[in-house]
Coordinates of C-alpha atoms in Angstrom, one line a residue:
X1245 CA 17.4 -6.6 16.7
X1246 CA 16.5 -3.6 19.3
X1247 CA 19.7 -1.5 19.2
X1248 CA 21.1 -0.7 22.4
X1249 CA 22.3 3.2 22.5
X1250 CA 24.0 4.4 25.6
X1251 CA 26.0 7.7 25.9
X1252 CA 29.2 7.1 28.4
X1253 CA 30.6 11.8 29.1
X1254 CA 34.7 12.1 30.5
X1255 CA 35.7 14.8 31.6
X1256 CA 38.8 14.7 33.6
X1257 CA 41.5 15.3 35.3
X1258 CA 43.4 17.6 32.9
X1259 CA 39.7 19.6 32.6
X1260 CA 40.8 19.9 29.0
X1261 CA 36.9 19.3 27.7
X1262 CA 34.0 17.1 28.2
X1263 CA 34.4 14.1 26.3
X1264 CA 30.9 12.3 24.5
X1265 CA 31.4 8.4 22.9
X1266 CA 28.1 6.4 21.4
X1267 CA 28.3 2.9 22.3
X1268 CA 26.0 0.5 21.3
X1269 CA 25.9 -3.3 23.0
X1270 CA 23.6 -5.0 21.4
X1271 CA 26.4 -7.0 19.2
X1272 CA 28.6 -9.2 21.5
X1273 CA 31.4 -6.6 21.7
X1274 CA 30.4 -3.0 22.4
X1275 CA 30.2 -0.9 19.4
X1276 CA 31.6 2.4 20.1
X1277 CA 29.4 4.8 17.4
X1278 CA 30.1 7.6 16.9
X1279 CA 32.5 10.9 19.7
X1280 CA 32.2 13.8 19.9
X1281 CA 34.9 16.7 21.9
X1282 CA 33.9 20.5 23.0
X1283 CA 36.3 22.3 24.9
X1284 CA 35.7 23.9 28.3
X1285 CA 34.4 27.7 29.1
X1286 CA 37.2 29.5 29.6
X1287 CA 35.7 30.8 32.7
X1288 CA 34.7 27.4 34.9
X1289 CA 38.2 26.1 34.1
X1290 CA 40.1 28.7 35.4
X1291 CA 37.2 28.4 38.6
X1292 CA 37.4 25.0 38.7
X1293 CA 41.4 24.8 38.9
X1294 CA 41.4 27.4 41.5
X1295 CA 38.9 25.0 43.3
X1296 CA 40.2 21.7 42.6
X1297 CA 44.4 23.4 43.2
X1298 CA 42.9 25.3 46.8
X1299 CA 40.8 23.1 48.3
X1300 CA 38.6 26.1 49.0
X1301 CA 35.5 27.3 48.3
X1302 CA 32.2 28.3 48.8
X1303 CA 29.6 26.6 49.6
X1304 CA 27.4 29.2 46.6
X1305 CA 30.6 29.1 44.7
X1306 CA 31.2 24.6 44.6
X1307 CA 27.3 25.1 43.9
X1308 CA 27.0 27.7 41.4
X1309 CA 29.2 25.4 39.7
X1310 CA 27.8 22.4 40.2
X1311 CA 25.2 23.2 38.0
X1312 CA 27.1 25.6 35.4
X1313 CA 28.6 22.1 34.2
X1314 CA 25.3 20.2 35.2
X1315 CA 23.7 22.6 32.0
X1316 CA 27.5 22.5 30.0
X1317 CA 27.1 18.8 30.1
X1318 CA 23.2 19.0 29.3
X1319 CA 23.7 21.2 25.9
X1320 CA 26.9 18.7 25.0
X1321 CA 24.5 15.9 24.6
X1322 CA 21.8 18.1 22.6
X1323 CA 24.2 18.7 20.0
X1324 CA 24.8 15.4 19.8
X1325 CA 21.8 13.6 19.7
X1326 CA 21.0 17.1 16.4
X1327 CA 24.2 16.4 14.6
X1328 CA 23.6 12.2 14.5
X1329 CA 20.2 12.4 14.0
X1330 CA 18.7 11.5 17.0
X1331 CA 15.9 11.7 19.5
X1332 CA 16.3 10.8 23.3
X1333 CA 14.0 8.0 23.2
X1334 CA 16.7 6.6 20.8
X1335 CA 19.3 6.0 24.0
X1336 CA 19.2 3.9 26.8
X1337 CA 20.4 6.0 29.6
X1338 CA 23.9 8.9 29.7
X1339 CA 26.3 7.6 31.4
X1340 CA 28.0 11.0 33.0
X1341 CA 31.0 10.7 35.6
X1342 CA 31.5 14.7 36.1
X1343 CA 33.7 16.4 37.5
X1344 CA 36.1 15.1 39.2
X1345 CA 37.0 18.2 42.4
X1346 CA 39.0 16.6 45.3
X1347 CA 39.8 12.8 45.8
X1348 CA 40.9 11.7 49.0
X1349 CA 40.0 8.2 49.7
X1350 CA 42.6 7.2 52.8
X1351 CA 42.5 9.3 56.1
X1352 CA 40.6 8.4 58.8
X1353 CA 37.1 10.0 56.3
X1354 CA 37.9 8.2 52.7
X1355 CA 36.2 10.7 50.4
X1356 CA 35.8 11.9 46.0
X1357 CA 33.5 14.3 44.7
X1358 CA 32.7 15.0 41.3
X1359 CA 31.1 17.3 40.3
X1360 CA 27.6 17.8 38.0
X1361 CA 24.8 18.3 39.0
X1362 CA 22.7 15.1 37.1
X1363 CA 19.3 16.7 37.8
X1364 CA 19.2 19.3 35.3
X1365 CA 21.4 16.7 32.8
X1366 CA 18.6 14.6 32.8
X1367 CA 16.1 16.5 32.9
X1368 CA 17.4 19.1 30.2
X1369 CA 17.7 15.7 27.6
X1370 CA 14.7 13.9 28.3
X1371 CA 17.6 10.8 28.9
X1372 CA 17.2 9.1 32.1
X1373 CA 21.2 9.5 34.2
X1374 CA 23.5 7.5 35.1
X1375 CA 26.2 9.5 37.6
X1376 CA 28.4 9.2 41.1
X1377 CA 29.9 5.9 40.0
X1378 CA 33.1 6.1 42.4
X1379 CA 30.9 6.8 46.1
X1380 CA 29.8 2.4 45.7
X1381 CA 33.1 1.8 45.4
X1382 CA 34.6 3.1 48.3
X1383 CA 31.0 2.3 50.4
X1384 CA 32.3 -1.0 50.3
X1385 CA 35.4 -0.6 51.3
X1386 CA 37.2 0.9 47.8
X1387 CA 39.3 3.5 46.5
X1388 CA 36.7 4.1 44.5
X1389 CA 39.3 4.6 41.1
X1390 CA 39.7 3.7 38.6
X1391 CA 37.6 2.1 37.2
X1392 CA 38.0 1.2 34.3
X1393 CA 40.3 -1.5 33.7
X1394 CA 36.7 -3.8 34.5
X1395 CA 35.6 -2.1 31.2
X1396 CA 39.4 -2.3 29.6
X1397 CA 39.1 -6.5 30.5
X1398 CA 35.8 -6.9 28.8
X1399 CA 37.3 -5.1 25.5
X1400 CA 41.3 -5.9 24.7
X1401 CA 41.6 -9.2 26.8
X1402 CA 43.8 -12.2 24.7
X1403 CA 44.5 -15.2 26.4
X1404 CA 47.4 -15.6 23.8
X1405 CA 49.8 -11.9 25.3
X1406 CA 49.4 -10.1 28.5
X1407 CA 48.3 -7.3 28.0
X1408 CA 47.9 -3.6 29.8
X1409 CA 45.9 -0.7 28.9
X1410 CA 47.8 2.1 29.7
X1411 CA 45.6 6.1 30.2
X1412 CA 47.9 8.7 30.1
X1413 CA 45.0 11.3 30.8
X1414 CA 45.5 14.4 33.4
X1415 CA 46.9 10.8 35.7
X1416 CA 47.8 7.6 34.4
X1417 CA 46.0 4.6 34.6
X1418 CA 46.8 0.9 34.0
X1419 CA 44.7 -1.9 33.6
X1420 CA 47.4 -5.5 33.8
X1421 CA 45.1 -8.0 31.4
X1422 CA 47.2 -11.1 32.5
X1423 CA 46.0 -15.0 31.6
X1424 CA 45.7 -17.2 34.5
X1425 CA 45.6 -13.9 36.8
X1426 CA 43.0 -11.1 38.4
X1427 CA 43.2 -8.2 37.1
X1428 CA 44.7 -5.4 38.4
X1429 CA 44.5 -1.7 38.2
X1430 CA 45.8 1.7 39.9
X1431 CA 47.2 4.9 38.7
X1432 CA 50.7 4.9 38.5
X1433 CA 51.6 8.6 38.9
X1434 CA 50.6 12.2 36.8
X1435 CA 50.1 12.2 33.4
X1436 CA 49.6 14.4 31.3
X1437 CA 48.4 17.1 34.0
X1438 CA 51.3 18.5 35.0
X1439 CA 52.1 18.9 31.5
X1440 CA 49.3 21.2 30.6
X1441 CA 49.9 23.0 34.0
X1442 CA 53.8 24.2 33.4
X1443 CA 52.9 25.0 28.6
X1444 CA 49.8 27.2 29.8
X1445 CA 52.0 28.5 32.2
X1446 CA 55.4 30.1 31.0
X1447 CA 53.9 29.4 26.8
X1448 CA 50.3 30.2 27.1
X1449 CA 48.8 27.2 25.3
X1450 CA 46.9 24.7 27.0
X1451 CA 49.1 22.0 26.1
X1452 CA 52.4 21.4 24.3
X1453 CA 51.4 19.5 21.2
X1454 CA 53.5 15.9 20.5
X1455 CA 55.5 17.5 22.9
X1456 CA 57.7 19.5 20.7
X1457 CA 58.5 21.8 23.6
X1458 CA 59.3 18.7 25.9
X1459 CA 61.6 17.4 22.6
X1460 CA 63.8 20.9 22.9
X1461 CA 64.7 20.0 26.7
X1462 CA 67.0 18.5 28.5
X1463 CA 66.5 16.0 31.0
X1464 CA 67.0 17.1 34.8
X1465 CA 68.5 13.7 36.4
X1466 CA 68.1 15.0 39.4
X1467 CA 64.9 16.9 39.6
X1468 CA 63.8 13.9 38.0
X1469 CA 64.6 12.1 41.4
X1470 CA 63.3 14.8 43.5
X1471 CA 60.2 14.4 41.5
X1472 CA 60.3 10.4 41.9
X1473 CA 61.0 10.9 45.6
X1474 CA 57.0 11.2 46.7
X1475 CA 56.5 8.9 48.6
X1476 CA 52.3 7.9 45.9
X1477 CA 55.8 6.4 43.3
X1478 CA 57.0 3.9 46.7
X1479 CA 52.1 2.5 47.6
X1480 CA 51.9 -1.0 46.6
X1481 CA 48.4 -0.7 44.6
X1482 CA 45.6 -0.3 44.9
X1483 CA 46.0 2.9 44.1
X1484 CA 45.0 6.4 43.0
X1485 CA 45.7 10.3 43.2
X1486 CA 44.6 12.9 41.1
X1487 CA 45.2 17.0 41.5
X1488 CA 44.8 17.4 44.6
X1489 CA 48.6 15.8 44.8
X1490 CA 49.5 16.4 41.7
X1491 CA 49.7 19.7 41.1
X1492 CA 51.6 23.6 39.5
X1493 CA 52.5 24.0 43.8
X1494 CA 54.2 21.3 44.2
X1495 CA 56.1 21.0 41.5
X1496 CA 57.0 24.3 42.7
X1497 CA 58.1 23.5 46.1
X1498 CA 60.1 20.8 44.3
X1499 CA 62.2 23.0 41.8
X1500 CA 62.3 25.2 44.2
X1501 CA 64.3 23.0 47.1
X1502 CA 66.3 21.8 44.3
X1503 CA 67.9 25.4 43.2
X1504 CA 68.4 26.8 46.2
X1505 CA 71.7 25.9 45.9
X1506 CA 72.3 25.3 42.4
X1507 CA 71.2 27.5 38.8
X1508 CA 67.6 27.8 37.9
X1509 CA 66.2 24.8 35.7
X1510 CA 65.0 26.2 32.2
X1511 CA 61.3 25.9 32.0
X1512 CA 61.7 23.7 28.7
X1513 CA 64.3 21.4 30.6
X1514 CA 61.8 21.0 33.2
X1515 CA 58.8 20.2 30.5
X1516 CA 61.6 17.4 28.8
X1517 CA 61.8 16.3 32.8
X1518 CA 57.8 16.0 33.3
X1519 CA 57.9 14.2 30.1
X1520 CA 59.8 11.4 31.6
X1521 CA 58.5 11.2 34.8
X1522 CA 55.6 10.3 33.4
X1523 CA 57.4 6.8 31.7
X1524 CA 59.2 5.9 34.7
X1525 CA 55.9 5.5 36.7
X1526 CA 55.5 3.5 34.1
X1527 CA 57.6 1.5 33.3
X1528 CA 58.7 0.3 37.0
X1529 CA 54.4 -0.3 37.1
X1530 CA 55.1 -2.4 34.5
X1531 CA 57.9 -4.2 36.6
X1532 CA 55.3 -5.6 38.6
X1533 CA 54.0 -8.3 35.5
X1534 CA 55.9 -11.6 35.8
X1535 CA 54.2 -14.0 33.1
X1536 CA 56.7 -15.8 30.3
X1537 CA 53.6 -14.6 27.5
X1538 CA 54.8 -12.0 24.6
X1539 CA 53.8 -8.8 26.2
X1540 CA 51.5 -5.7 24.3
X1541 CA 51.0 -1.7 25.7
X1542 CA 47.2 0.1 24.4
X1543 CA 48.4 2.9 25.2
X1544 CA 45.1 5.7 25.1
X1545 CA 44.1 9.4 25.5
X1546 CA 45.9 12.3 25.0
X1547 CA 49.3 10.8 25.6
X1548 CA 48.4 8.2 22.1
X1549 CA 49.3 11.4 20.4
X1550 CA 52.1 12.8 22.8
X1551 CA 55.2 11.4 19.7
X1552 CA 58.1 11.7 22.7
X1553 CA 56.2 10.1 25.0
X1554 CA 55.3 6.9 23.4
X1555 CA 58.7 6.8 21.4
X1556 CA 60.5 7.9 25.3
X1557 CA 58.2 4.5 26.5
X1558 CA 59.3 2.6 23.3
X1559 CA 62.8 3.0 25.0
X1560 CA 62.3 2.8 28.1
X1561 CA 60.4 -0.7 27.4
X1562 CA 62.1 -3.3 24.8
X1563 CA 60.1 -5.8 24.7
X1564 CA 56.4 -4.8 25.0
X1565 CA 54.9 -3.8 21.5
X1566 CA 52.8 -1.1 21.6
X1567 CA 49.9 0.0 20.3
X1568 CA 47.2 2.5 20.3
X1569 CA 43.3 1.7 21.5
X1570 CA 43.3 3.2 18.1
X1571 CA 44.2 -0.3 16.5
X1572 CA 41.3 -1.7 18.0
X1573 CA 38.8 -0.2 16.6
X1574 CA 38.5 1.8 19.5
X1575 CA 39.1 6.1 19.6
X1576 CA 41.9 6.3 21.8
X1577 CA 40.5 9.6 22.5
X1578 CA 37.4 8.2 23.7
X1579 CA 38.2 5.3 26.0
X1580 CA 36.8 6.6 28.8
X1581 CA 34.1 7.8 28.0
X1582 CA 33.1 4.7 25.8
X1583 CA 34.2 3.0 29.7
X1584 CA 31.2 5.2 31.4
X1585 CA 28.8 4.2 28.5
X1586 CA 29.8 0.5 30.0
X1587 CA 29.4 1.4 33.5
X1588 CA 25.3 2.7 32.5
X1589 CA 24.8 -0.4 30.1
X1590 CA 25.9 -2.6 33.5
X1591 CA 24.2 -0.4 36.1
X1592 CA 20.9 -0.4 33.7
X1593 CA 21.5 -3.5 34.5
X1594 CA 22.2 -4.0 37.9
X1595 CA 24.7 -6.1 37.2
X1596 CA 28.7 -4.8 39.4
X1597 CA 30.7 -1.7 37.6
X1598 CA 33.9 -2.5 39.7
X1599 CA 36.8 -5.4 40.4
X1600 CA 37.5 -5.2 44.1
X1601 CA 41.1 -6.6 43.4
X1602 CA 41.7 -3.3 41.4
X1603 CA 39.8 -1.1 43.9
X1604 CA 39.9 -2.7 47.2
X1605 CA 36.2 -2.9 47.9
X1606 CA 34.8 -5.3 49.9
X1607 CA 33.0 -6.6 46.8
X1608 CA 31.2 -6.8 43.7
X1609 CA 28.9 -4.0 42.8
X1610 CA 26.6 -1.4 40.9
X1611 CA 28.2 1.5 40.7
X1612 CA 25.9 4.5 40.2
X1613 CA 23.8 6.9 40.9
X1614 CA 20.4 6.1 38.8
X1615 CA 18.2 9.2 37.5
X1616 CA 15.7 8.1 36.0
X1617 CA 13.0 9.8 33.2
X1618 CA 9.3 8.5 32.8

């Protein structure tokens, strides 16, 4: 049997680094063969963060960031191939999400922008590359996000129970896989992005390992209610969001407004409250589900390693059986990267990659632009 090796790449909202997943599609079910992670170089992380938070740059800066990311992606792939004794000829294609710097699906001129030069990635690896996955869906009236529910359906659907796949990356999103019901998927709100930005500001570390710092704080109910008052949480699906809304400036504005007539908040209490914000927004979204079937929640993304967050999910969702995707043969850190390998496979075989009922697109379409190599 000829192998069908595809590489999926994801650099997400958290800007922590690049995930790589090698997936074999020569089996009935996609098989995750190998994974790798490369931390985002500090200068790139700083520059992209500044761009995302301000929404302002020069054309030269944007072009240079696009080039630097394309070269970084290529370096990651070439190191990965060498590490696993693979050649470019072994890989059918790379599916690379690119780095989202702005996502604006609403308004008179909806758009989404991912950077990372796919031409460079293809040229420097010698492998056909597929990128720009979101804009085709938007061209057909969709939000361009979330795209992973179609992959979740292919991998995790079980006719015996109601399955929800919860990805807690920088932004949290869910896929509702309910037998005899259309697939539903949408962003629920912030995942780790506010947690990461807050602890980096106050402790100068990239993330709160295991949720230990948050676990030592107390949830401030007034702040939690102020954060949950954001209109996004009341919008019906389909909906999607990103750091252009949920960022440090947004959080600090909420805190400043709350503290005008009260004492200042302890940073550790804010961290505890941010964990509760993620958990509350997920739990509220799950109230949409109406089914007599057993309910299971499969968690992936960085939040699956946050002990406090997982415990709070269990506390708020006592009727749910909660697992990580590790228990279902899919490393929780690499589900999204594997999803873009799957989307690349679908594109190379001229198959649709979106679910219109999830994104709001007028029809199912093939996603991604192909950057071929001879």
